[in-house]
Structure formats: C-alpha cells, structure tokens
mmCIF file of C-alpha atoms in Angstrom:
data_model
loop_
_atom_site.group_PDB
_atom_site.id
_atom_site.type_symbol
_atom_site.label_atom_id
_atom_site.label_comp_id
_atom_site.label_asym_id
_atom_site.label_seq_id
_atom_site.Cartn_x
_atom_site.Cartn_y
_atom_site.Cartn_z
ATOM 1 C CA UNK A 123 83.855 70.987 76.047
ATOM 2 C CA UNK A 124 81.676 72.421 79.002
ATOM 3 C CA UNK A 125 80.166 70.349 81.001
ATOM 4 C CA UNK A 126 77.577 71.607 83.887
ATOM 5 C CA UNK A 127 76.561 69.635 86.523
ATOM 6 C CA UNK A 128 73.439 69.830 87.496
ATOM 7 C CA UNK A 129 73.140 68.769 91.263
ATOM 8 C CA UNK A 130 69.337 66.080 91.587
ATOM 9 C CA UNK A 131 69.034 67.012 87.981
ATOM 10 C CA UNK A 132 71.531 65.821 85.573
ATOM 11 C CA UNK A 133 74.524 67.335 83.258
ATOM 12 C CA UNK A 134 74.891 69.763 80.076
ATOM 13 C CA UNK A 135 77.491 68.107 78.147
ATOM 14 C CA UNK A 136 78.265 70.685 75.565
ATOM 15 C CA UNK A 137 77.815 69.257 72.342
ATOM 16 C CA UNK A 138 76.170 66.629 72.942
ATOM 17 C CA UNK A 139 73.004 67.311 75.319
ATOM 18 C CA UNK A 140 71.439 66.770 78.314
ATOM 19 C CA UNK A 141 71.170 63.882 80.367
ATOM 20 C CA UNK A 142 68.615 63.702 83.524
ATOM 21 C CA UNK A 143 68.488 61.535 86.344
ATOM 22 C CA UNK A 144 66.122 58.356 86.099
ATOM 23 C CA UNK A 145 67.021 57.897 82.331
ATOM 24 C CA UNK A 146 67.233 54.809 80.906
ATOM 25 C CA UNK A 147 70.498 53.251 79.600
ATOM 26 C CA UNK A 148 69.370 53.346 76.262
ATOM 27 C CA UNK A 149 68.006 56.968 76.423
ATOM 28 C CA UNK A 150 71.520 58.111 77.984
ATOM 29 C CA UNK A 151 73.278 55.946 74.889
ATOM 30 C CA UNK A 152 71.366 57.805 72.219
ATOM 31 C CA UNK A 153 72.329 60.953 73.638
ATOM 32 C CA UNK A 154 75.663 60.167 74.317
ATOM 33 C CA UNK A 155 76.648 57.626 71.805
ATOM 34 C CA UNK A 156 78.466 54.204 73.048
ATOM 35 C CA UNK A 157 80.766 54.159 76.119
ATOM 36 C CA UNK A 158 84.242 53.745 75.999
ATOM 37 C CA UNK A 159 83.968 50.964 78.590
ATOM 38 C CA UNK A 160 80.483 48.880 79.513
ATOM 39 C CA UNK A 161 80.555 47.710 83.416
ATOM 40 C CA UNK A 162 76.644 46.415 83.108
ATOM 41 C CA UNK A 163 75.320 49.405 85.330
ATOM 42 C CA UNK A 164 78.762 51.536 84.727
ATOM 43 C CA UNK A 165 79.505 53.603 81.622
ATOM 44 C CA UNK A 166 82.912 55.009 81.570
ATOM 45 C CA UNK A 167 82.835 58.149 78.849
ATOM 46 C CA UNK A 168 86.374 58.863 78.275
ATOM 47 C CA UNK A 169 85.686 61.701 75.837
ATOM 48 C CA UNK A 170 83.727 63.301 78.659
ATOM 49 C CA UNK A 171 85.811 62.758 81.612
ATOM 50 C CA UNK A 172 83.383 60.450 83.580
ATOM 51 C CA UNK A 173 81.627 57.499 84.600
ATOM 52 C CA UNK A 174 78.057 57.254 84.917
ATOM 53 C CA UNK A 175 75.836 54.806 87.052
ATOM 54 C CA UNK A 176 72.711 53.189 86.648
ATOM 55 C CA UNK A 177 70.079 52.139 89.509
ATOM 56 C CA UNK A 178 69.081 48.013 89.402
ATOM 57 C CA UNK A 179 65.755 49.127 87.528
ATOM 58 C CA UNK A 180 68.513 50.223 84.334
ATOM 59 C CA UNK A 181 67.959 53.972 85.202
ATOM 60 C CA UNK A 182 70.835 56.573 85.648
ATOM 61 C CA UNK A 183 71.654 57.927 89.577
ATOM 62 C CA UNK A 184 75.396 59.035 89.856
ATOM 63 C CA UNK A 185 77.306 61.536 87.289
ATOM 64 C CA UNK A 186 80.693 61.420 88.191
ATOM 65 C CA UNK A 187 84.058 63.866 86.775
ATOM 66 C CA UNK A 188 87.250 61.180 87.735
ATOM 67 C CA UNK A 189 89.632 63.139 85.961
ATOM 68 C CA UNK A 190 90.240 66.385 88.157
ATOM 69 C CA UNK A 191 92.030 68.684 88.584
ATOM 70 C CA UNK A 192 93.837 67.533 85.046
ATOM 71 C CA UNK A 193 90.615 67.662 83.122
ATOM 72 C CA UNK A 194 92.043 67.284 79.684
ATOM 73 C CA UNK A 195 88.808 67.843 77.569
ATOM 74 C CA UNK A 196 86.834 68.893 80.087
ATOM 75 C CA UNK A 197 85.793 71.929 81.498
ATOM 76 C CA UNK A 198 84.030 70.951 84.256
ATOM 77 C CA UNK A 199 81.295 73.780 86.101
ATOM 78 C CA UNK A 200 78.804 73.299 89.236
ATOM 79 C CA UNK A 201 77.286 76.229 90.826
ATOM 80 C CA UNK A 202 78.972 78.080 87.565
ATOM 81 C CA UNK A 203 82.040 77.505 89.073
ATOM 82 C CA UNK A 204 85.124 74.796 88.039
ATOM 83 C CA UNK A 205 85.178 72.517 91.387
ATOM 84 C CA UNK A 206 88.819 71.383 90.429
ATOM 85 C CA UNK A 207 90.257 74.972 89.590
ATOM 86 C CA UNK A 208 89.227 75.934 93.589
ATOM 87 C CA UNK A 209 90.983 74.637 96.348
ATOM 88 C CA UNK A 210 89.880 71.940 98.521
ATOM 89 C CA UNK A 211 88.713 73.580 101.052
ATOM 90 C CA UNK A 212 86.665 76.625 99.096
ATOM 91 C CA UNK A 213 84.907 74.173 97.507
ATOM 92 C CA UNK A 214 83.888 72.138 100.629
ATOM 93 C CA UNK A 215 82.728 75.321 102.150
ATOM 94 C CA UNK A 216 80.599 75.976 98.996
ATOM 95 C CA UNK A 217 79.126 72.977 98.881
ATOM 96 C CA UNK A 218 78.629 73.121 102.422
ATOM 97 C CA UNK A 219 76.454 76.290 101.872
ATOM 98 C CA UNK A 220 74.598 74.997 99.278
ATOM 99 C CA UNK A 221 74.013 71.908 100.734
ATOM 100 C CA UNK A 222 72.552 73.917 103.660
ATOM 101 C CA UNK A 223 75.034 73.152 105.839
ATOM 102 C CA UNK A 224 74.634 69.773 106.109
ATOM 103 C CA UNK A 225 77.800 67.497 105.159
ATOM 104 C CA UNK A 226 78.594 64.157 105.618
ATOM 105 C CA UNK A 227 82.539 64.736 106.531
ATOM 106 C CA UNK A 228 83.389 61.276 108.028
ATOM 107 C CA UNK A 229 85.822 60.617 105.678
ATOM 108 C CA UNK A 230 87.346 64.258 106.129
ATOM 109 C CA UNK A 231 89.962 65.647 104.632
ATOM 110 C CA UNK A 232 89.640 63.219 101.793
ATOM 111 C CA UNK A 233 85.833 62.776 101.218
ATOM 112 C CA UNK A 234 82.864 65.006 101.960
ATOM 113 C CA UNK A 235 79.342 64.157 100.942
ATOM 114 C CA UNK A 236 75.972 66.496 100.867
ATOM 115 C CA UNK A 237 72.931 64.656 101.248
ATOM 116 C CA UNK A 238 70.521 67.824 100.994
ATOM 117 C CA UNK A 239 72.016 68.400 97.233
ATOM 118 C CA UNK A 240 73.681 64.868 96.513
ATOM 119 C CA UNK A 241 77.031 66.158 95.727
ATOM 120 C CA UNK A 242 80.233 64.399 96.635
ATOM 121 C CA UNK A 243 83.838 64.844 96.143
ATOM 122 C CA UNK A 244 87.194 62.722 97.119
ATOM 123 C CA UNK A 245 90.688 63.027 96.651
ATOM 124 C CA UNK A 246 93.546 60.333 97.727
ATOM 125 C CA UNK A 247 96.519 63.070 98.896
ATOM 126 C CA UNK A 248 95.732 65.653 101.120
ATOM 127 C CA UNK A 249 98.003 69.226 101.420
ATOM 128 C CA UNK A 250 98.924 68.330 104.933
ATOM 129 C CA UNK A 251 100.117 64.455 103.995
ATOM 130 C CA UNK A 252 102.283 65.791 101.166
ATOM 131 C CA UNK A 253 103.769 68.337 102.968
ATOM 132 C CA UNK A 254 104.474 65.929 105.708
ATOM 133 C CA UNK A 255 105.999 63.152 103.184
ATOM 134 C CA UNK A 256 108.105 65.769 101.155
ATOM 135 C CA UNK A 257 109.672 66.525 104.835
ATOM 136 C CA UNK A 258 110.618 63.083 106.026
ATOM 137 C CA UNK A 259 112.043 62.458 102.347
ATOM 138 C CA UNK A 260 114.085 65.630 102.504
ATOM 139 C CA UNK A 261 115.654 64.149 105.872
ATOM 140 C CA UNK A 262 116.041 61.283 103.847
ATOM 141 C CA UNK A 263 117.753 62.752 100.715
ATOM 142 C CA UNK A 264 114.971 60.951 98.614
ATOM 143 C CA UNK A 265 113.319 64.298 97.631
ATOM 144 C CA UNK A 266 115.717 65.652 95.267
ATOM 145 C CA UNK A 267 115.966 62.008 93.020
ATOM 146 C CA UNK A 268 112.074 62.391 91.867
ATOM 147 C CA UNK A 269 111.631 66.193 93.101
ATOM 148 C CA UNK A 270 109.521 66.871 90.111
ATOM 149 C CA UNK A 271 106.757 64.256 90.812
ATOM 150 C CA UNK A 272 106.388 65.188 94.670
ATOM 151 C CA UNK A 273 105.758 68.833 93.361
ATOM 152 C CA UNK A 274 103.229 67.824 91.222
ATOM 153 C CA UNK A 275 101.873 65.822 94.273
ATOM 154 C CA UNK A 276 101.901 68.394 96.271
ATOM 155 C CA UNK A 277 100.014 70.915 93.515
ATOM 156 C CA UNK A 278 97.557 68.239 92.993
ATOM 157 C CA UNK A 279 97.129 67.559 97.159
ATOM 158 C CA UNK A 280 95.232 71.153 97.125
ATOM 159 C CA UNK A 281 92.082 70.046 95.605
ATOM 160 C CA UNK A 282 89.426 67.178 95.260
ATOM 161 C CA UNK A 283 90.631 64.820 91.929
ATOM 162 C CA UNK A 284 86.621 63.699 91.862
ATOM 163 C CA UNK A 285 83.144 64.986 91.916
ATOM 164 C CA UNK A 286 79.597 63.278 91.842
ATOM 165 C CA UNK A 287 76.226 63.890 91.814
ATOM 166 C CA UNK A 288 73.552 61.451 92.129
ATOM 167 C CA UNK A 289 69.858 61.305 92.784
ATOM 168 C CA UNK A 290 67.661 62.477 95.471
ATOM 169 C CA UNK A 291 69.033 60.806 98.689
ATOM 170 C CA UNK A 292 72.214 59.403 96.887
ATOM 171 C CA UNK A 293 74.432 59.734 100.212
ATOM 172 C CA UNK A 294 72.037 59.360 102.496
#
C-alpha cells in the first residue's frame, strides 16, 4: 500500500485514509483500526510500517516509517519520491532544499533533522563504517565466514532505515 507523507500535515495511507496532525487517539483509531502494539502515547502499526506519537494533551505529533529501506508492505513516498529507494545522501540534500536549507546535522552522517518542514531521518550504519569494518575483517579472515550478511550491511549502509515527520516545530 502507498503511503504519502505529508510533511506539518499528516499521511495518506492508501486504503485506509488520512490522518492529520493534532488528532485525537481515538479519531486516529477509527481511521486506522487498533494498533498492533499500545505504548500509552505510542501506536506501533505493523501493517503500515510505523509508529505514531501522541502529544501529553492525547493528540498525534510524529508519523514515523521504521522499516526502511526493506519496506515490506509499504511503499513509502514524500515529496512524491520513495526516501528509502534514494541514497543517503540525495535524500539529505532534498530535504535540505525543501527544508530551505536549514538542517539540524549534529548527529551527521547518521541523523539529520529539518525544523522549517519537521522531517527527520536516521540510520545506525553508515557507507563509510561498513566499508571500513568489511576491511579490517578481510585482514582478519572473518569476512568470508558471514560474507553474505556484511553485503547486505553494506547495501543497507547507503540509505536512512527511518523517516519522521512531526508537527510544527517538532525538532526545534
């Protein structure tokens, strides 16, 4: 299924609806049907690919896709693009443009937030640090024994595994 994110709006779930920041629980429940795990103020919608959060006043501020980029249900667009099918750093430069060039990149190369547009994305390997590891375990002679997972390490390393959006002045 598609599902659009809609930066300081909400998301298009395909099938399903729309949900809009500032919701209630209950209005996001009877669009979306029960969660497939209740945190109080966290909804985790595994047939959607994300987790959703609610402010302390039981209204909904973060939208976020924690399955990329293996979506398996999925297909995730912002911008009408798929943030998980472009590589890392085509994706921070969109969002850097969008955001009007303002980005939060403390936690750079694996985090980048956008205050103007309240977009963020993560990822835990970077391109560099696999490439890097996959050398000293060559050295090593530990590459070839699990070859097949640092691979698909490495593949994964090239782009953000998470995207959010939240309300107005989310990362700020």
């Amino acid at each position: 299924m598609k599902i659009e994110l809609m930066p300081l709006v909400g998301a298009k779930i395909e099938g399903a609806g729309e949900i809009n920041f500032k919701q209630t629980i209950q209005e996001v429940k009877s669009i979306l049907g029960e969660s497939t795990k209740d945190e109080g103020r966290k909804l985790f919608y595994d047939q959607f690919e994300f987790r959703i959060d609610f402010d302390k006043k039981g209204k909904l501020e973060f939208i976020e896709m924690i399955y990329g980029p293996n979506c398996e249900r999925a297909e995730v667009v912002i911008y009408d693009i798929d943030p998980f099918k472009l590589p890392a750093q085509e994706l921070v430069d969109l969002l850097t443009v969008r955001g009007g060039n303002e980005v939060d990149d403390s936690e750079a190369p694996y985090s980048y937030a956008f205050p103007q547009i309240s977009v963020g994305i993560w990822r835990d390997l970077t391109e560099e640090t696999m490439l890097a590891s996959i050398e000293e375990l060559r050295k090593t002679g530990e590459y070839e024994q699990a070859k097949d997972n640092y691979d698909e390490d490495l593949e994964k390393s090239k782009f953000f595994g998470t995207i959010g959006i939240g309300v107005k002045k989310y990362y700020e």
